[in-house]
Tab-separated table of C-alpha atoms and ligand atoms in Angstrom:
chain	number	residue	atom	x	y	z
X	1	MET	CA	-7.001	7.052	-1.912
X	2	SER	CA	-4.289	6.035	0.587
X	3	ILE	CA	-3.066	2.468	0.177
X	4	SER	CA	-1.192	-0.033	2.313
X	5	VAL	CA	-0.114	-3.587	1.624
X	6	LEU	CA	-0.262	-5.958	4.598
X	7	GLY	CA	2.212	-8.799	4.112
X	8	ALA	CA	5.677	-8.356	2.655
X	9	GLY	CA	6.006	-11.658	0.841
X	10	ALA	CA	6.810	-11.841	-2.863
X	11	PHE	CA	3.332	-10.768	-3.951
X	12	GLY	CA	2.743	-8.001	-1.416
X	13	THR	CA	6.120	-6.505	-2.272
X	14	ALA	CA	5.472	-6.682	-6.019
X	15	LEU	CA	2.076	-5.007	-5.624
X	16	ALA	CA	3.602	-2.247	-3.492
X	17	ILE	CA	6.255	-1.654	-6.176
X	18	THR	CA	3.761	-1.291	-9.011
X	19	LEU	CA	1.262	0.765	-6.955
X	20	ALA	CA	4.030	3.169	-5.947
X	21	GLN	CA	3.772	4.509	-9.523
X	22	ASN	CA	0.420	6.028	-8.466
X	23	GLY	CA	1.500	7.494	-5.119
X	24	PRO	CA	2.878	6.639	-1.660
X	25	VAL	CA	2.372	3.086	-0.371
X	26	THR	CA	2.888	1.649	3.109
X	27	LEU	CA	4.187	-1.934	3.147
X	28	TRP	CA	3.733	-3.867	6.404
X	29	ALA	CA	5.992	-6.799	7.335
X	30	ARG	CA	5.359	-8.854	10.464
X	31	ASP	CA	9.035	-9.008	11.365
X	32	ALA	CA	10.621	-5.759	12.601
X	33	ASP	CA	14.152	-6.696	11.451
X	34	HIS	CA	12.835	-7.562	7.994
X	35	ALA	CA	10.951	-4.255	7.774
X	36	GLU	CA	14.004	-2.264	8.886
X	37	GLU	CA	16.231	-4.090	6.380
X	38	MET	CA	13.830	-3.396	3.489
X	39	GLN	CA	13.414	0.245	4.457
X	40	ARG	CA	17.209	0.666	4.547
X	41	THR	CA	18.354	-1.460	1.584
X	42	ARG	CA	15.286	-0.771	-0.612
X	43	GLU	CA	15.074	-4.462	-1.477
X	44	ASN	CA	13.124	-7.467	-0.132
X	45	SER	CA	16.047	-9.854	-0.272
X	46	ARG	CA	14.193	-12.559	1.699
X	47	ARG	CA	11.126	-12.857	-0.499
X	48	LEU	CA	11.649	-10.992	-3.810
X	49	LYS	CA	15.310	-10.588	-4.561
X	50	GLY	CA	16.233	-8.027	-7.177
X	51	PRO	CA	13.518	-5.407	-7.736
X	52	ARG	CA	14.163	-2.068	-6.054
X	53	LEU	CA	11.596	-0.535	-3.699
X	54	PRO	CA	10.829	3.020	-4.916
X	55	GLU	CA	11.434	5.796	-2.370
X	56	ASN	CA	7.704	6.405	-1.852
X	57	ILE	CA	7.228	2.932	-0.359
X	58	SER	CA	7.531	3.144	3.374
X	59	VAL	CA	8.113	-0.211	5.077
X	60	THR	CA	6.982	-0.736	8.648
X	61	ALA	CA	6.307	-3.485	11.177
X	62	GLU	CA	3.815	-1.194	12.972
X	63	ILE	CA	0.390	-2.473	11.962
X	64	ALA	CA	-1.302	0.619	13.432
X	65	LEU	CA	0.693	2.807	11.027
X	66	ALA	CA	-0.178	0.654	8.019
X	67	ALA	CA	-3.838	0.536	9.075
X	68	ARG	CA	-4.205	4.318	8.718
X	69	SER	CA	-4.818	3.970	4.980
X	70	GLU	CA	-8.366	3.791	3.566
X	71	THR	CA	-7.590	0.720	1.487
X	72	ALA	CA	-5.495	-2.239	2.615
X	73	LEU	CA	-4.339	-5.073	0.368
X	74	LEU	CA	-4.033	-8.344	2.320
X	75	ALA	CA	-1.148	-10.434	1.005
X	76	VAL	CA	-0.540	-13.053	3.665
X	77	PRO	CA	-0.869	-16.762	2.855
X	78	MET	CA	-4.459	-18.056	2.859
X	79	GLN	CA	-4.061	-20.394	5.826
X	80	ARG	CA	-2.811	-17.446	7.950
X	81	THR	CA	-5.480	-14.971	6.854
X	82	GLY	CA	-8.153	-15.890	9.418
X	83	ALA	CA	-5.774	-15.533	12.381
X	84	PHE	CA	-4.351	-12.304	10.919
X	85	LEU	CA	-7.828	-10.758	10.542
X	86	ALA	CA	-8.881	-11.925	14.009
X	87	GLU	CA	-5.775	-10.377	15.576
X	88	HIS	CA	-6.054	-7.020	13.808
X	89	ALA	CA	-9.843	-6.739	13.331
X	90	GLY	CA	-10.071	-3.648	15.539
X	91	LEU	CA	-7.722	-1.707	13.257
X	92	LEU	CA	-9.162	-2.970	9.978
X	93	GLN	CA	-12.904	-2.325	10.430
X	94	SER	CA	-14.511	0.168	8.042
X	95	LYS	CA	-11.735	-0.101	5.446
X	96	THR	CA	-11.789	-1.582	1.996
X	97	LEU	CA	-9.873	-4.843	2.457
X	98	VAL	CA	-8.612	-6.268	-0.820
X	99	SER	CA	-7.554	-9.885	-0.415
X	100	CYS	CA	-4.768	-10.963	-2.760
X	101	SER	CA	-4.570	-14.516	-1.373
X	102	LYS	CA	-5.621	-17.592	-3.296
X	103	GLY	CA	-7.169	-20.507	-1.465
X	104	ILE	CA	-9.791	-21.876	0.887
X	105	ASP	CA	-9.221	-21.771	4.629
X	106	LEU	CA	-9.013	-25.357	5.851
X	107	GLN	CA	-10.310	-24.546	9.325
X	108	THR	CA	-13.535	-22.819	8.269
X	109	LEU	CA	-13.787	-24.037	4.640
X	110	GLN	CA	-14.282	-20.394	3.607
X	111	GLY	CA	-12.578	-18.178	1.061
X	112	PRO	CA	-10.981	-14.809	1.845
X	113	SER	CA	-14.117	-12.681	1.304
X	114	ALA	CA	-16.118	-14.711	3.844
X	115	LEU	CA	-13.238	-14.455	6.339
X	116	ILE	CA	-13.196	-10.672	5.902
X	117	ARG	CA	-16.973	-10.556	6.462
X	118	GLN	CA	-16.642	-12.806	9.523
X	119	PHE	CA	-13.840	-10.926	11.284
X	120	CYS	CA	-14.351	-7.374	9.959
X	121	PRO	CA	-18.098	-7.055	9.312
X	122	ASP	CA	-17.840	-3.274	8.827
X	123	ALA	CA	-15.130	-3.551	6.156
X	124	VAL	CA	-15.811	-3.763	2.418
X	125	PRO	CA	-14.342	-7.037	1.098
X	126	ALA	CA	-12.654	-7.073	-2.305
X	127	LEU	CA	-10.420	-9.474	-4.228
X	128	LEU	CA	-7.488	-8.955	-6.542
X	129	THR	CA	-6.747	-12.164	-8.391
X	130	GLY	CA	-5.717	-13.564	-11.755
X	131	PRO	CA	-2.651	-14.631	-13.709
X	132	SER	CA	0.453	-12.809	-12.501
X	133	PHE	CA	3.770	-13.787	-11.004
X	134	ALA	CA	5.163	-11.409	-8.396
X	135	ALA	CA	8.440	-11.140	-10.324
X	136	ASP	CA	6.616	-10.076	-13.511
X	137	ILE	CA	4.566	-7.398	-11.730
X	138	ALA	CA	7.637	-6.055	-9.927
X	139	ARG	CA	9.555	-5.811	-13.223
X	140	GLY	CA	6.726	-3.828	-14.790
X	141	LEU	CA	5.854	-6.519	-17.341
X	142	PRO	CA	2.284	-6.239	-18.706
X	143	THR	CA	-0.249	-8.038	-16.502
X	144	ALA	CA	-4.048	-8.134	-16.248
X	145	LEU	CA	-6.015	-9.091	-13.142
X	146	THR	CA	-9.595	-9.311	-11.934
X	147	LEU	CA	-10.794	-6.899	-9.246
X	148	ALA	CA	-13.931	-8.232	-7.553
X	149	THR	CA	-16.018	-5.897	-5.384
X	150	PRO	CA	-19.581	-6.217	-4.020
X	151	GLU	CA	-20.635	-2.916	-5.665
X	152	ASP	CA	-19.099	-2.196	-9.065
X	153	ASP	CA	-16.193	-0.039	-7.816
X	154	GLU	CA	-14.614	1.978	-10.636
X	155	ALA	CA	-12.715	4.232	-8.217
X	156	LEU	CA	-10.918	1.239	-6.698
X	157	GLN	CA	-10.192	-0.138	-10.175
X	158	GLN	CA	-8.620	3.200	-11.091
X	159	ALA	CA	-6.624	3.394	-7.855
X	160	LEU	CA	-5.172	-0.112	-8.196
X	161	SER	CA	-4.417	-0.002	-11.934
X	162	THR	CA	-0.956	1.107	-13.002
X	163	PRO	CA	0.641	1.661	-16.431
X	164	SER	CA	1.643	-2.033	-16.557
X	165	LEU	CA	-1.124	-3.587	-14.420
X	166	ARG	CA	-4.568	-3.576	-16.045
X	167	LEU	CA	-7.569	-4.461	-13.880
X	168	TYR	CA	-10.940	-5.744	-15.047
X	169	ARG	CA	-13.935	-5.367	-12.701
X	170	THR	CA	-16.513	-7.900	-11.606
X	171	THR	CA	-19.042	-8.117	-8.782
X	172	ASP	CA	-18.780	-11.927	-8.707
X	173	LEU	CA	-16.595	-12.435	-5.621
X	174	THR	CA	-17.451	-16.135	-5.381
X	175	GLY	CA	-16.346	-16.857	-8.937
X	176	ALA	CA	-13.193	-14.764	-8.671
X	177	GLU	CA	-12.002	-16.338	-5.440
X	178	LEU	CA	-12.875	-19.927	-6.354
X	179	GLY	CA	-11.045	-19.652	-9.700
X	180	GLY	CA	-7.914	-18.445	-7.893
X	181	ALA	CA	-8.217	-21.100	-5.200
X	182	LEU	CA	-8.836	-24.057	-7.487
X	183	LYS	CA	-6.219	-23.289	-10.110
X	184	ASN	CA	-3.505	-23.920	-7.505
X	185	VAL	CA	-4.882	-27.405	-6.872
X	186	TYR	CA	-4.874	-28.232	-10.584
X	187	ALA	CA	-1.400	-26.730	-11.043
X	188	ILE	CA	-0.132	-29.338	-8.591
X	189	GLY	CA	-1.836	-31.981	-10.745
X	190	ALA	CA	-0.271	-30.590	-13.929
X	191	GLY	CA	3.128	-30.648	-12.229
X	192	VAL	CA	2.615	-34.266	-11.199
X	193	VAL	CA	1.759	-35.213	-14.791
X	194	ILE	CA	4.932	-33.625	-16.144
X	195	GLY	CA	7.121	-34.764	-13.213
X	196	ALA	CA	5.962	-38.350	-13.670
X	197	GLY	CA	6.738	-38.203	-17.406
X	198	LEU	CA	3.123	-38.645	-18.530
X	199	GLY	CA	3.457	-36.067	-21.320
X	200	ASP	CA	1.953	-32.836	-22.622
X	201	SER	CA	-1.174	-34.526	-24.019
X	202	ALA	CA	-2.018	-35.839	-20.547
X	203	ARG	CA	-1.469	-32.353	-19.105
X	204	ALA	CA	-3.828	-30.819	-21.680
X	205	ALA	CA	-6.458	-33.436	-20.792
X	206	LEU	CA	-6.000	-32.761	-17.089
X	207	MET	CA	-6.244	-28.987	-17.545
X	208	THR	CA	-9.432	-29.306	-19.598
X	209	ARG	CA	-11.156	-31.659	-17.170
X	210	SER	CA	-9.931	-29.458	-14.299
X	211	PHE	CA	-11.543	-26.429	-15.893
X	212	ALA	CA	-14.851	-28.341	-16.169
X	213	GLU	CA	-14.589	-29.203	-12.458
X	214	MET	CA	-13.684	-25.636	-11.521
X	215	VAL	CA	-16.792	-24.296	-13.267
X	216	ARG	CA	-19.023	-27.027	-11.777
X	217	PHE	CA	-17.779	-26.370	-8.243
X	218	ALA	CA	-17.933	-22.574	-8.442
X	219	VAL	CA	-21.354	-22.441	-10.136
X	220	ALA	CA	-22.717	-24.746	-7.406
X	221	GLN	CA	-21.628	-22.075	-4.872
X	222	GLY	CA	-23.409	-19.316	-6.831
X	223	ALA	CA	-20.605	-18.109	-9.123
X	224	ARG	CA	-21.273	-16.901	-12.664
X	225	PRO	CA	-19.767	-19.264	-15.278
X	226	GLU	CA	-18.304	-16.366	-17.313
X	227	THR	CA	-16.152	-15.340	-14.336
X	228	LEU	CA	-14.453	-18.731	-14.464
X	229	SER	CA	-13.754	-18.229	-18.177
X	230	GLY	CA	-11.945	-14.993	-17.345
X	231	LEU	CA	-8.603	-14.000	-15.912
X	232	SER	CA	-9.245	-15.300	-12.403
X	233	GLY	CA	-10.275	-18.765	-13.627
X	234	PHE	CA	-9.155	-19.919	-17.063
X	235	GLY	CA	-6.380	-17.313	-17.265
X	236	ASP	CA	-4.737	-18.297	-14.003
X	237	LEU	CA	-5.265	-22.020	-14.666
X	238	VAL	CA	-3.329	-21.733	-17.929
X	239	LEU	CA	-0.488	-19.723	-16.372
X	240	THR	CA	-0.029	-21.874	-13.313
X	241	CYS	CA	-0.367	-25.262	-15.027
X	242	THR	CA	2.241	-24.408	-17.659
X	243	SER	CA	4.934	-22.303	-16.004
X	244	PRO	CA	7.848	-23.545	-13.912
X	245	LEU	CA	7.695	-20.157	-12.142
X	246	SER	CA	4.614	-21.450	-10.300
X	247	ARG	CA	5.383	-22.886	-6.873
X	248	ASN	CA	2.297	-25.102	-7.023
X	249	PHE	CA	3.398	-26.489	-10.395
X	250	ARG	CA	6.957	-27.045	-9.116
X	251	PHE	CA	5.610	-28.788	-5.992
X	252	GLY	CA	3.654	-31.114	-8.305
X	253	LEU	CA	6.750	-31.694	-10.478
X	254	ALA	CA	8.649	-32.868	-7.393
X	255	LEU	CA	5.736	-35.027	-6.239
X	256	GLY	CA	5.443	-36.663	-9.659
X	257	ALA	CA	9.177	-37.314	-9.837
X	258	GLY	CA	9.294	-38.654	-6.259
X	259	GLU	CA	11.613	-35.842	-5.140
X	260	ALA	CA	11.643	-33.735	-1.960
X	261	PHE	CA	10.316	-30.137	-1.999
X	262	ASP	CA	11.417	-27.253	0.250
X	263	PRO	CA	8.710	-27.096	2.979
X	264	SER	CA	9.307	-23.367	3.571
X	265	VAL	CA	7.911	-22.453	0.131
X	266	THR	CA	4.284	-21.231	0.070
X	267	VAL	CA	2.216	-23.857	-1.822
X	268	GLU	CA	-1.407	-22.814	-1.380
X	269	GLY	CA	-2.859	-25.729	-3.382
X	270	VAL	CA	-2.090	-28.392	-0.778
X	271	ALA	CA	-4.474	-27.171	1.959
X	272	THR	CA	-6.981	-26.013	-0.638
X	273	ALA	CA	-7.077	-29.479	-2.277
X	274	LYS	CA	-8.053	-30.917	1.075
X	275	ALA	CA	-10.655	-28.193	1.703
X	276	VAL	CA	-12.151	-28.660	-1.770
X	277	SER	CA	-12.387	-32.435	-1.448
X	278	ILE	CA	-14.173	-32.049	1.925
X	279	LEU	CA	-16.597	-29.478	0.477
X	280	ALA	CA	-17.189	-31.564	-2.666
X	281	GLU	CA	-18.071	-34.609	-0.587
X	282	LYS	CA	-20.367	-32.621	1.722
X	283	ARG	CA	-22.175	-30.940	-1.167
X	284	LYS	CA	-22.146	-33.986	-3.468
X	285	ILE	CA	-20.244	-32.238	-6.294
X	286	ASP	CA	-18.309	-34.580	-8.588
X	287	MET	CA	-14.649	-33.447	-8.320
X	288	PRO	CA	-12.538	-36.481	-9.278
X	289	VAL	CA	-9.401	-34.545	-10.249
X	290	ALA	CA	-9.270	-32.301	-7.160
X	291	SER	CA	-10.035	-35.260	-4.877
X	292	MET	CA	-7.242	-37.274	-6.509
X	293	ILE	CA	-4.792	-34.412	-6.041
X	294	ALA	CA	-5.783	-34.188	-2.358
X	295	ALA	CA	-5.158	-37.936	-2.019
X	296	LEU	CA	-1.763	-37.595	-3.742
X	297	THR	CA	-0.602	-34.678	-1.567
X	298	GLU	CA	-1.638	-36.585	1.558
X	299	ALA	CA	0.217	-39.700	0.256
X	300	ARG	CA	-3.012	-41.727	0.409
X	301	ILE	CA	-2.434	-42.884	-3.160
X	302	SER	CA	0.559	-43.273	-5.514
X	303	VAL	CA	0.873	-41.562	-8.899
X	304	PRO	CA	0.330	-44.804	-10.915
X	305	GLU	CA	-2.719	-45.614	-8.781
X	306	ALA	CA	-4.131	-42.105	-9.317
X	307	VAL	CA	-3.701	-42.390	-13.099
X	308	LEU	CA	-5.292	-45.840	-13.204
X	309	THR	CA	-8.224	-44.677	-11.085
X	310	LEU	CA	-8.909	-41.623	-13.257
X	311	LEU	CA	-8.621	-43.622	-16.499
X	312	ALA	CA	-10.913	-46.373	-15.168
X	313	ARG	CA	-13.815	-43.990	-14.510
X	314	PRO	CA	-16.929	-44.836	-16.554
X	315	LEU	CA	-16.889	-43.401	-20.066
X	316	LYS	CA	-19.331	-40.529	-20.500
X	317	GLN	CA	-20.299	-37.552	-22.653
X	318	GLU	CA	-17.992	-34.532	-22.485
K	401	NDP	N1	3.970	-14.911	-5.503
K	401	NDP	C1	3.120	-14.756	-6.498
K	401	NDP	O1	3.531	-14.696	-7.677
K	401	NDP	C2	1.641	-14.618	-6.233
K	401	NDP	C3	1.082	-14.871	-4.995
K	401	NDP	N2	-0.258	-14.757	-4.802
K	401	NDP	C4	-0.874	-15.071	-3.519
K	401	NDP	O2	-0.394	-14.174	-2.536
K	401	NDP	C5	-0.449	-14.806	-1.259
K	401	NDP	C6	0.911	-14.575	-0.578
K	401	NDP	O3	1.870	-15.229	-1.382
K	401	NDP	P1	3.382	-14.760	-1.497
K	401	NDP	O4	3.537	-13.321	-1.212
K	401	NDP	O5	3.877	-15.237	-2.794
K	401	NDP	O6	4.035	-15.626	-0.335
K	401	NDP	P2	5.491	-15.582	0.267
K	401	NDP	O7	5.789	-16.965	0.692
K	401	NDP	O8	6.437	-14.913	-0.646
K	401	NDP	O9	5.332	-14.650	1.550
K	401	NDP	C7	4.385	-14.892	2.531
K	401	NDP	C8	4.334	-13.648	3.403
K	401	NDP	O10	3.341	-13.812	4.408
K	401	NDP	C9	3.927	-13.506	5.660
K	401	NDP	N3	3.277	-14.274	6.710
K	401	NDP	C10	3.328	-15.609	6.913
K	401	NDP	N4	2.597	-15.924	7.973
K	401	NDP	C11	2.080	-14.773	8.455
K	401	NDP	C12	1.256	-14.453	9.567
K	401	NDP	N5	0.830	-15.395	10.389
K	401	NDP	N6	0.932	-13.157	9.778
K	401	NDP	C13	1.368	-12.221	8.949
K	401	NDP	N7	2.152	-12.448	7.882
K	401	NDP	C14	2.504	-13.721	7.645
K	401	NDP	C15	5.391	-13.889	5.507
K	401	NDP	O11	6.171	-13.255	6.477
K	401	NDP	P3	7.718	-13.675	6.705
K	401	NDP	O12	8.454	-13.173	5.496
K	401	NDP	O13	8.059	-12.940	7.957
K	401	NDP	O14	7.754	-15.155	6.840
K	401	NDP	C16	5.648	-13.369	4.106
K	401	NDP	O15	5.864	-11.990	4.119
K	401	NDP	C17	-0.758	-16.292	-1.531
K	401	NDP	O16	-2.102	-16.561	-1.240
K	401	NDP	C18	-0.497	-16.452	-3.020
K	401	NDP	O17	-1.317	-17.456	-3.611
K	401	NDP	C19	-1.067	-14.342	-5.803
K	401	NDP	C20	-0.562	-14.053	-7.034
K	401	NDP	C21	0.823	-14.172	-7.350
K	402	13P	O1	-0.913	-17.230	-8.345
K	402	13P	C1	0.097	-17.218	-9.005
K	402	13P	C2	0.119	-16.785	-10.408
K	402	13P	O2	-1.074	-16.191	-10.792
K	402	13P	C3	1.362	-17.703	-8.408
K	402	13P	O3	1.313	-19.079	-8.424
K	402	13P	P1	2.141	-19.939	-7.380
K	402	13P	O4	1.615	-19.602	-6.004
K	402	13P	O5	1.898	-21.348	-7.784
K	402	13P	O6	3.588	-19.536	-7.520
């Protein structure tokens, strides 16, 4: 099975590096200078400094070249995915398109699988999601992810697993993508708690209530609850809410401490918090934590006000 990775950010590059253990990989970057530099230096110094690109990764800025493969992994940020698919739909039809992005598109309020179905109706949508930092995958550290496909696809699982990257299959695309989208929102919240000095007990409470919300929201959209208890839900929530390697967590840390954060860093949870709070209101799903995080990121509320509001909610059964 020939494989390309579309998007040469930290994650796309890391996936290309690990998949190169199985055979040749084409890595597409949107910027021709960036592609040429990576092809020559065998490093992605802009997005993933350090790890070496094996010789069987060929880097290109020619999308038509990258689109020759049967399977393409999409690793562009969520809020750019719709425009990317619209622009290149002609080349991507009839492929298996594996989205590696985590979030909900703010314009359409859809996740990556619905965007793939909208723009490339003849493609097979799939998702690769779960707890894994690009740097860990690129270094060959042990990682486990969820592969979600509409038909239980063992061949794809085999093709995308490597000696250090272990994939588990599911057919629950809704659950897999909503777990990955929502955990970024809650990681911002966990960062705020720690950045504001509210303590580890408060973070544990936030994570637990966030998990309850995540399950409630995803099940209301047709997800299976057990998917949310797996790698793409609980697993990624734990990783991202507790590690300073997470950009969403670090963004929250800065927000909680009242410090500035580099706007060029990809922080998927900000747009997704807004999308989730809009969807929750429309569909009447109780999502107090996500809605509070949306209000915080939009500076509609201060951290002390957010804490007071959450603590003042009526007492109820767990
Ligand atoms: N980093 C990680 O550890 C993980 C990331 N993910 C997910 O992967 C997705 C990508 O994240 P990540 O790789 O870390 O992000 P980065 O910020 O490292 O890179 C983003 C990449 O997307 C490219 N890009 C931006 N806009 C466009 C566009 N309009 N068209 C085409 N390409 C574009 C950028 O190009 P350029 O370099 O030219 O700006 C860059 O290569 C996110 O949804 C993230 O949640 C999932 C798991 C782990
Ligand atoms: O998705 C990730 C880990 O699974 C990466 O998280 P951040 O985007 O917060 O860095």
